[in-house]
């Protein structure tokens, strides 16, 4: 298969190409926004080209050149706060560009794989399945909802994967997730405040990658909510559990409430997913946050994080 992967330097893009089940069979052309050192992409990726989404004609040329069977659109502005503060650029990156790729996929007969988000839900009616009403509380979620609606109108082949908050080893230059944000702070003995009133079932990025490859190889199309194996954990419990698996001191963590972080964009309170479809249709049982932290220790993607002690 020939695959175009946008967002190859991001967390989920990285795990997707690192978990390529057969490099001889699946040729992946990755793109990023900025230029990154080529050696980073040695595992599972044939090339990573820095092409900003703003350069649509560059993407049209690339599509002509590689004629992909599958387009995996893992690039986005994934920061809820950044999109809230910069709605115009957020709208282009997270709405207009994905619809351009969706239209190109339809025209060319490629499978389009898109990433939605748990931010499409209001956080007051968990657990959320693929059929739950979407009622976002911030601009990022609104743009994801609008994109989902438009992609569903396409007569081409599409998959909307909808991950809940994901964690794993981002590249050092990339956006951190709660595990890679707080682990170095725990190691450095810094005080950390984590909320006890935001609930999710976080998913290990390696599981997201395995699920995507399974969807693609099995011919799955449609929507899929993707979460981890816990029925629900608070940020506070999650990071404590992860810290204990990593063997670091978690006593610097104290409890907080979402109201303590008023400067941030509004967040839905409880977006736990109902993953019956993931388990039933795909036959996939995702890891819990403790199992996922253990998988991070073993997945071989650990960066050399300056200041990390205890063999991590
Ligand atoms: N991670 C999560 O917890 C989570 C949860 C729910 C949904 N999602 C969705 O899943 C998808 C992947 O998320 P992620 O967390 O893996 O992303 P990420 O780590 O934030 O990485 C973003 C990627 O997009 C690229 N990018 C950003 N702006 C671009 C632009 N203007 N032109 C071209 N490329 C651009 C970045 O390239 P550079 O590295 O060069 O900047 C990077 O490769 C996104 O759609 C996100 O909204 C993620």
XYZ file of C-alpha atoms and ligand atoms in Angstrom:
360
model
C 0.000 0.000 0.000
C 1.110 3.565 -0.645
C 0.226 5.819 2.276
C 0.374 9.580 2.746
C 0.695 10.423 6.441
C 0.337 14.067 7.499
C 1.456 14.956 11.018
C 4.213 12.320 10.868
C 6.206 14.259 13.477
C 3.275 14.363 15.902
C 2.478 11.795 18.598
C -0.099 9.702 16.745
C 1.671 10.089 13.394
C 4.896 8.901 14.967
C 3.334 5.777 16.498
C 1.504 5.044 13.233
C 4.712 4.830 11.216
C 6.787 3.245 13.996
C 4.172 0.481 14.210
C 4.159 -0.132 10.424
C 3.617 -3.914 10.398
C 5.509 -4.456 7.136
C 7.832 -1.825 5.661
C 8.211 -3.768 2.416
C 4.454 -3.803 1.859
C 3.482 -0.344 3.139
C 5.367 2.642 1.792
C 4.669 5.706 3.916
C 5.364 9.257 2.794
C 5.114 11.524 5.828
C 4.691 15.272 6.053
C 5.200 17.754 8.857
C 4.937 21.531 9.106
C 8.565 22.239 9.992
C 11.818 20.637 8.872
C 13.012 17.996 11.354
C 16.262 15.988 11.371
C 15.766 13.116 8.913
C 17.342 10.472 11.175
C 14.387 10.748 13.561
C 12.169 9.086 11.042
C 14.354 6.070 10.340
C 11.871 3.490 11.649
C 8.931 2.678 9.386
C 8.832 5.882 7.336
C 10.283 6.288 3.861
C 10.485 10.051 3.789
C 9.227 13.049 5.823
C 8.665 16.251 3.852
C 8.080 19.621 5.525
C 4.987 20.906 3.678
C 2.736 23.305 5.627
C -0.974 22.788 4.996
C -1.093 26.383 3.790
C 0.748 25.082 0.673
C -2.239 23.264 -0.867
C -0.688 23.106 -4.330
C 2.317 21.330 -2.762
C -0.075 18.667 -1.446
C -1.861 18.385 -4.823
C 1.539 17.749 -6.479
C 2.521 15.234 -3.809
C -0.759 13.354 -4.270
C -0.181 13.234 -8.042
C 3.300 11.896 -7.416
C 2.617 9.162 -4.866
C -1.004 8.240 -5.785
C -1.752 6.993 -2.252
C -4.145 4.140 -1.524
C -4.627 5.636 1.931
C -4.377 9.196 3.268
C -3.931 9.344 7.045
C -4.462 12.917 8.216
C -2.763 13.037 11.624
C -1.631 16.666 11.265
C -3.521 19.384 13.115
C -3.320 22.109 15.685
C -4.024 19.719 18.560
C -3.799 22.337 21.299
C -7.240 23.301 22.598
C -5.874 26.549 24.042
C -4.016 27.541 20.876
C -7.135 27.024 18.725
C -9.249 29.004 21.202
C -6.766 31.897 20.928
C -6.193 31.612 17.148
C -9.552 30.530 15.720
C -8.776 31.630 12.142
C -5.631 29.539 11.754
C -7.330 26.738 13.745
C -10.211 26.803 11.261
C -7.848 26.484 8.314
C -5.670 23.703 9.799
C -8.381 21.681 11.544
C -11.347 22.214 9.200
C -10.579 23.572 5.728
C -7.449 21.524 5.073
C -8.955 18.175 6.196
C -11.916 18.838 3.878
C -9.507 19.531 1.013
C -7.842 16.152 1.711
C -11.229 14.452 2.025
C -12.294 15.820 -1.395
C -8.958 14.763 -2.931
C -9.378 11.253 -1.451
C -12.872 10.971 -2.911
C -11.679 12.164 -6.331
C -8.729 9.768 -6.352
C -10.476 6.735 -4.793
C -8.158 6.702 -1.733
C -9.257 5.733 1.760
C -9.328 8.864 3.947
C -8.454 8.358 7.618
C -9.240 11.361 9.781
C -8.828 12.105 13.513
C -11.734 13.599 15.398
C -11.611 14.133 19.180
C -13.422 13.613 22.473
C -13.729 17.431 22.445
C -16.834 17.055 20.242
C -18.764 15.993 23.375
C -20.088 18.246 26.138
C -18.757 16.188 29.049
C -22.115 15.950 30.805
C -23.476 12.711 29.278
C -20.699 10.104 29.444
C -20.045 7.440 28.361
C -19.975 8.544 24.717
C -20.354 6.187 21.761
C -20.147 6.894 18.029
C -23.907 7.625 18.114
C -23.843 10.185 20.947
C -24.888 13.773 20.158
C -21.977 16.191 19.629
C -22.153 19.414 21.619
C -18.642 20.896 22.033
C -17.699 23.426 24.698
C -14.690 24.999 22.935
C -13.604 26.140 19.438
C -11.323 23.126 18.888
C -14.261 20.774 19.538
C -16.572 22.838 17.332
C -14.131 22.624 14.401
C -13.751 18.855 14.904
C -17.538 18.471 14.921
C -17.909 20.532 11.714
C -15.203 18.457 10.019
C -16.833 15.162 11.082
C -20.170 16.292 9.633
C -18.643 17.222 6.265
C -16.516 14.069 5.947
C -19.605 11.947 6.612
C -21.227 13.497 3.519
C -18.411 12.185 1.310
C -19.314 9.360 -1.047
C -15.698 8.159 -0.919
C -14.163 5.678 1.567
C -13.478 7.238 4.964
C -12.712 6.401 8.554
C -13.233 8.915 11.347
C -11.192 7.726 14.302
C -12.022 9.596 17.455
C -9.271 9.195 20.067
C -9.700 10.339 23.603
C -6.599 11.913 25.226
C -3.586 9.871 24.059
C -0.128 9.399 25.601
C 3.220 8.015 24.521
C 6.689 9.250 23.538
C 6.317 12.389 21.455
C 9.457 13.619 19.695
C 11.304 16.057 21.975
C 10.358 19.042 19.781
C 6.692 17.947 19.717
C 3.596 18.648 21.777
C 3.719 16.940 25.147
C 0.938 14.780 26.573
C 0.115 14.516 30.293
C 2.561 11.614 30.842
C 5.534 13.255 29.088
C 4.651 16.627 30.591
C 4.505 15.485 34.215
C 7.017 12.610 34.311
C 10.105 14.886 34.088
C 8.518 17.176 36.709
C 8.014 14.248 39.104
C 11.614 13.184 38.534
C 12.805 16.734 39.253
C 10.713 16.811 42.470
C 8.578 19.721 41.269
C 5.134 20.345 42.756
C 2.288 19.379 40.410
C -1.429 20.191 40.701
C -3.740 17.765 38.917
C -7.500 17.870 38.646
C -9.789 15.371 40.303
C -12.926 16.490 38.453
C -11.922 15.736 34.835
C -12.510 12.105 33.887
C -11.386 10.185 30.795
C -10.203 6.761 29.718
C -6.804 7.769 28.235
C -5.371 5.676 25.438
C -1.774 4.569 24.775
C -0.648 5.918 21.371
C 0.699 2.466 20.449
C -2.838 1.114 20.781
C -4.171 3.894 18.539
C -1.578 2.896 15.927
C -2.436 -0.808 16.160
C -6.143 0.026 15.850
C -5.537 2.162 12.754
C -3.513 -0.568 11.057
C -6.235 -3.069 11.939
C -8.930 -0.783 10.483
C -6.961 -0.317 7.271
C -6.095 -3.995 6.799
C -9.608 -5.233 7.644
C -11.424 -2.819 5.294
C -13.240 -1.102 8.173
C -14.964 2.171 7.256
C -17.088 4.537 9.355
C -16.644 6.083 12.793
C -14.736 4.603 15.698
C -14.352 5.954 19.235
C -10.945 4.983 20.604
C -10.117 4.981 24.322
C -8.093 2.969 26.810
C -9.131 0.004 28.914
C -10.066 1.860 32.133
C -13.718 2.630 32.744
C -12.571 6.113 33.785
C -9.765 7.857 35.658
C -9.182 11.426 36.801
C -6.014 13.259 35.699
C -4.834 13.031 39.300
C -5.245 9.234 39.489
C -3.881 8.660 35.990
C -0.582 10.474 36.488
C -0.106 8.983 39.967
C -0.587 5.481 38.525
C 1.753 6.201 35.597
C 4.389 7.649 37.952
C 4.280 4.534 40.099
C 4.851 2.295 37.055
C 7.859 4.482 36.120
C 9.107 4.156 39.695
C 9.261 7.897 40.381
C 8.214 9.890 43.436
C 4.530 10.835 43.083
C 4.191 12.588 46.463
C 4.696 16.019 44.860
C 1.286 15.661 43.152
C -1.588 17.451 44.846
C -5.278 17.581 43.985
C -6.888 20.521 42.175
C -10.189 21.372 40.477
C -10.770 22.460 36.879
C -11.905 25.863 38.197
C -8.346 26.445 39.478
C -7.150 26.795 35.834
C -9.425 29.585 34.654
C -7.080 31.025 32.014
C -7.426 27.953 29.812
C -10.110 27.230 27.194
C -13.170 25.464 28.630
C -12.825 21.672 28.827
C -15.576 19.033 28.941
C -15.661 17.512 32.426
C -16.238 13.815 31.752
C -15.687 12.439 28.244
C -15.283 8.746 29.016
C -15.958 6.660 25.909
C -18.105 3.609 25.465
C -15.759 1.411 23.404
C -18.168 -1.453 22.645
C -17.644 -0.949 18.893
C -13.844 -1.056 19.255
C -14.103 -4.272 21.253
C -16.972 -5.851 19.336
C -16.327 -4.962 15.677
C -12.531 -4.747 15.706
C -11.969 -7.256 18.511
C -9.453 -4.914 20.161
C -8.960 -4.666 23.931
C -6.955 -1.523 24.746
C -4.516 -1.167 27.649
C -5.309 0.523 30.964
C -3.209 3.539 32.039
C -0.947 1.288 34.120
C -0.475 -1.203 31.283
C 0.072 1.702 28.864
C 2.797 3.207 31.068
C 4.472 -0.215 31.140
C 4.161 -0.380 27.323
C 5.910 3.015 27.107
C 8.799 1.578 29.097
C 9.054 -1.282 26.625
C 8.163 0.228 23.236
C 11.709 1.334 22.398
C 10.668 4.907 21.481
C 11.866 6.558 24.683
C 13.694 9.810 23.950
C 16.810 10.860 25.757
C 15.057 13.319 28.061
C 17.652 15.539 29.688
C 17.420 15.433 33.456
C 15.652 12.095 33.668
C 17.025 9.860 36.365
C 16.326 6.375 37.662
C 17.208 4.767 34.339
C 14.251 6.359 32.527
N -3.002 13.440 21.099
C -4.230 13.394 21.588
O -4.435 13.220 22.813
C -5.426 13.517 20.678
C -6.710 13.295 21.230
C -7.815 13.437 20.384
C -7.642 13.763 19.059
N -6.395 13.981 18.560
C -6.250 14.329 17.145
O -5.392 13.380 16.548
C -4.599 13.975 15.528
C -3.124 13.769 15.836
O -2.820 14.426 17.074
P -1.355 14.446 17.713
O -1.551 14.680 19.163
O -0.584 13.283 17.235
O -0.748 15.782 17.057
P 0.549 16.580 17.532
O 1.455 15.694 18.317
O 0.117 17.864 18.120
O 1.288 16.865 16.146
C 0.748 17.739 15.201
C 1.320 17.395 13.844
O 0.694 18.247 12.860
C 1.710 18.923 12.140
N 1.181 20.246 11.780
C 0.683 21.183 12.643
N 0.344 22.290 11.938
C 0.618 22.026 10.640
C 0.512 22.783 9.446
N 0.030 24.041 9.447
N 0.925 22.231 8.286
C 1.408 20.945 8.267
N 1.533 20.170 9.366
C 1.141 20.719 10.535
C 2.899 19.022 13.088
O 4.099 19.216 12.360
P 5.430 19.871 13.089
O 5.921 18.832 14.069
O 6.390 20.082 11.978
O 4.956 21.126 13.768
C 2.827 17.631 13.738
O 3.370 16.664 12.877
C -5.036 15.440 15.490
O -6.065 15.608 14.553
C -5.597 15.680 16.888
O -6.524 16.749 16.892
C -5.284 13.858 19.351
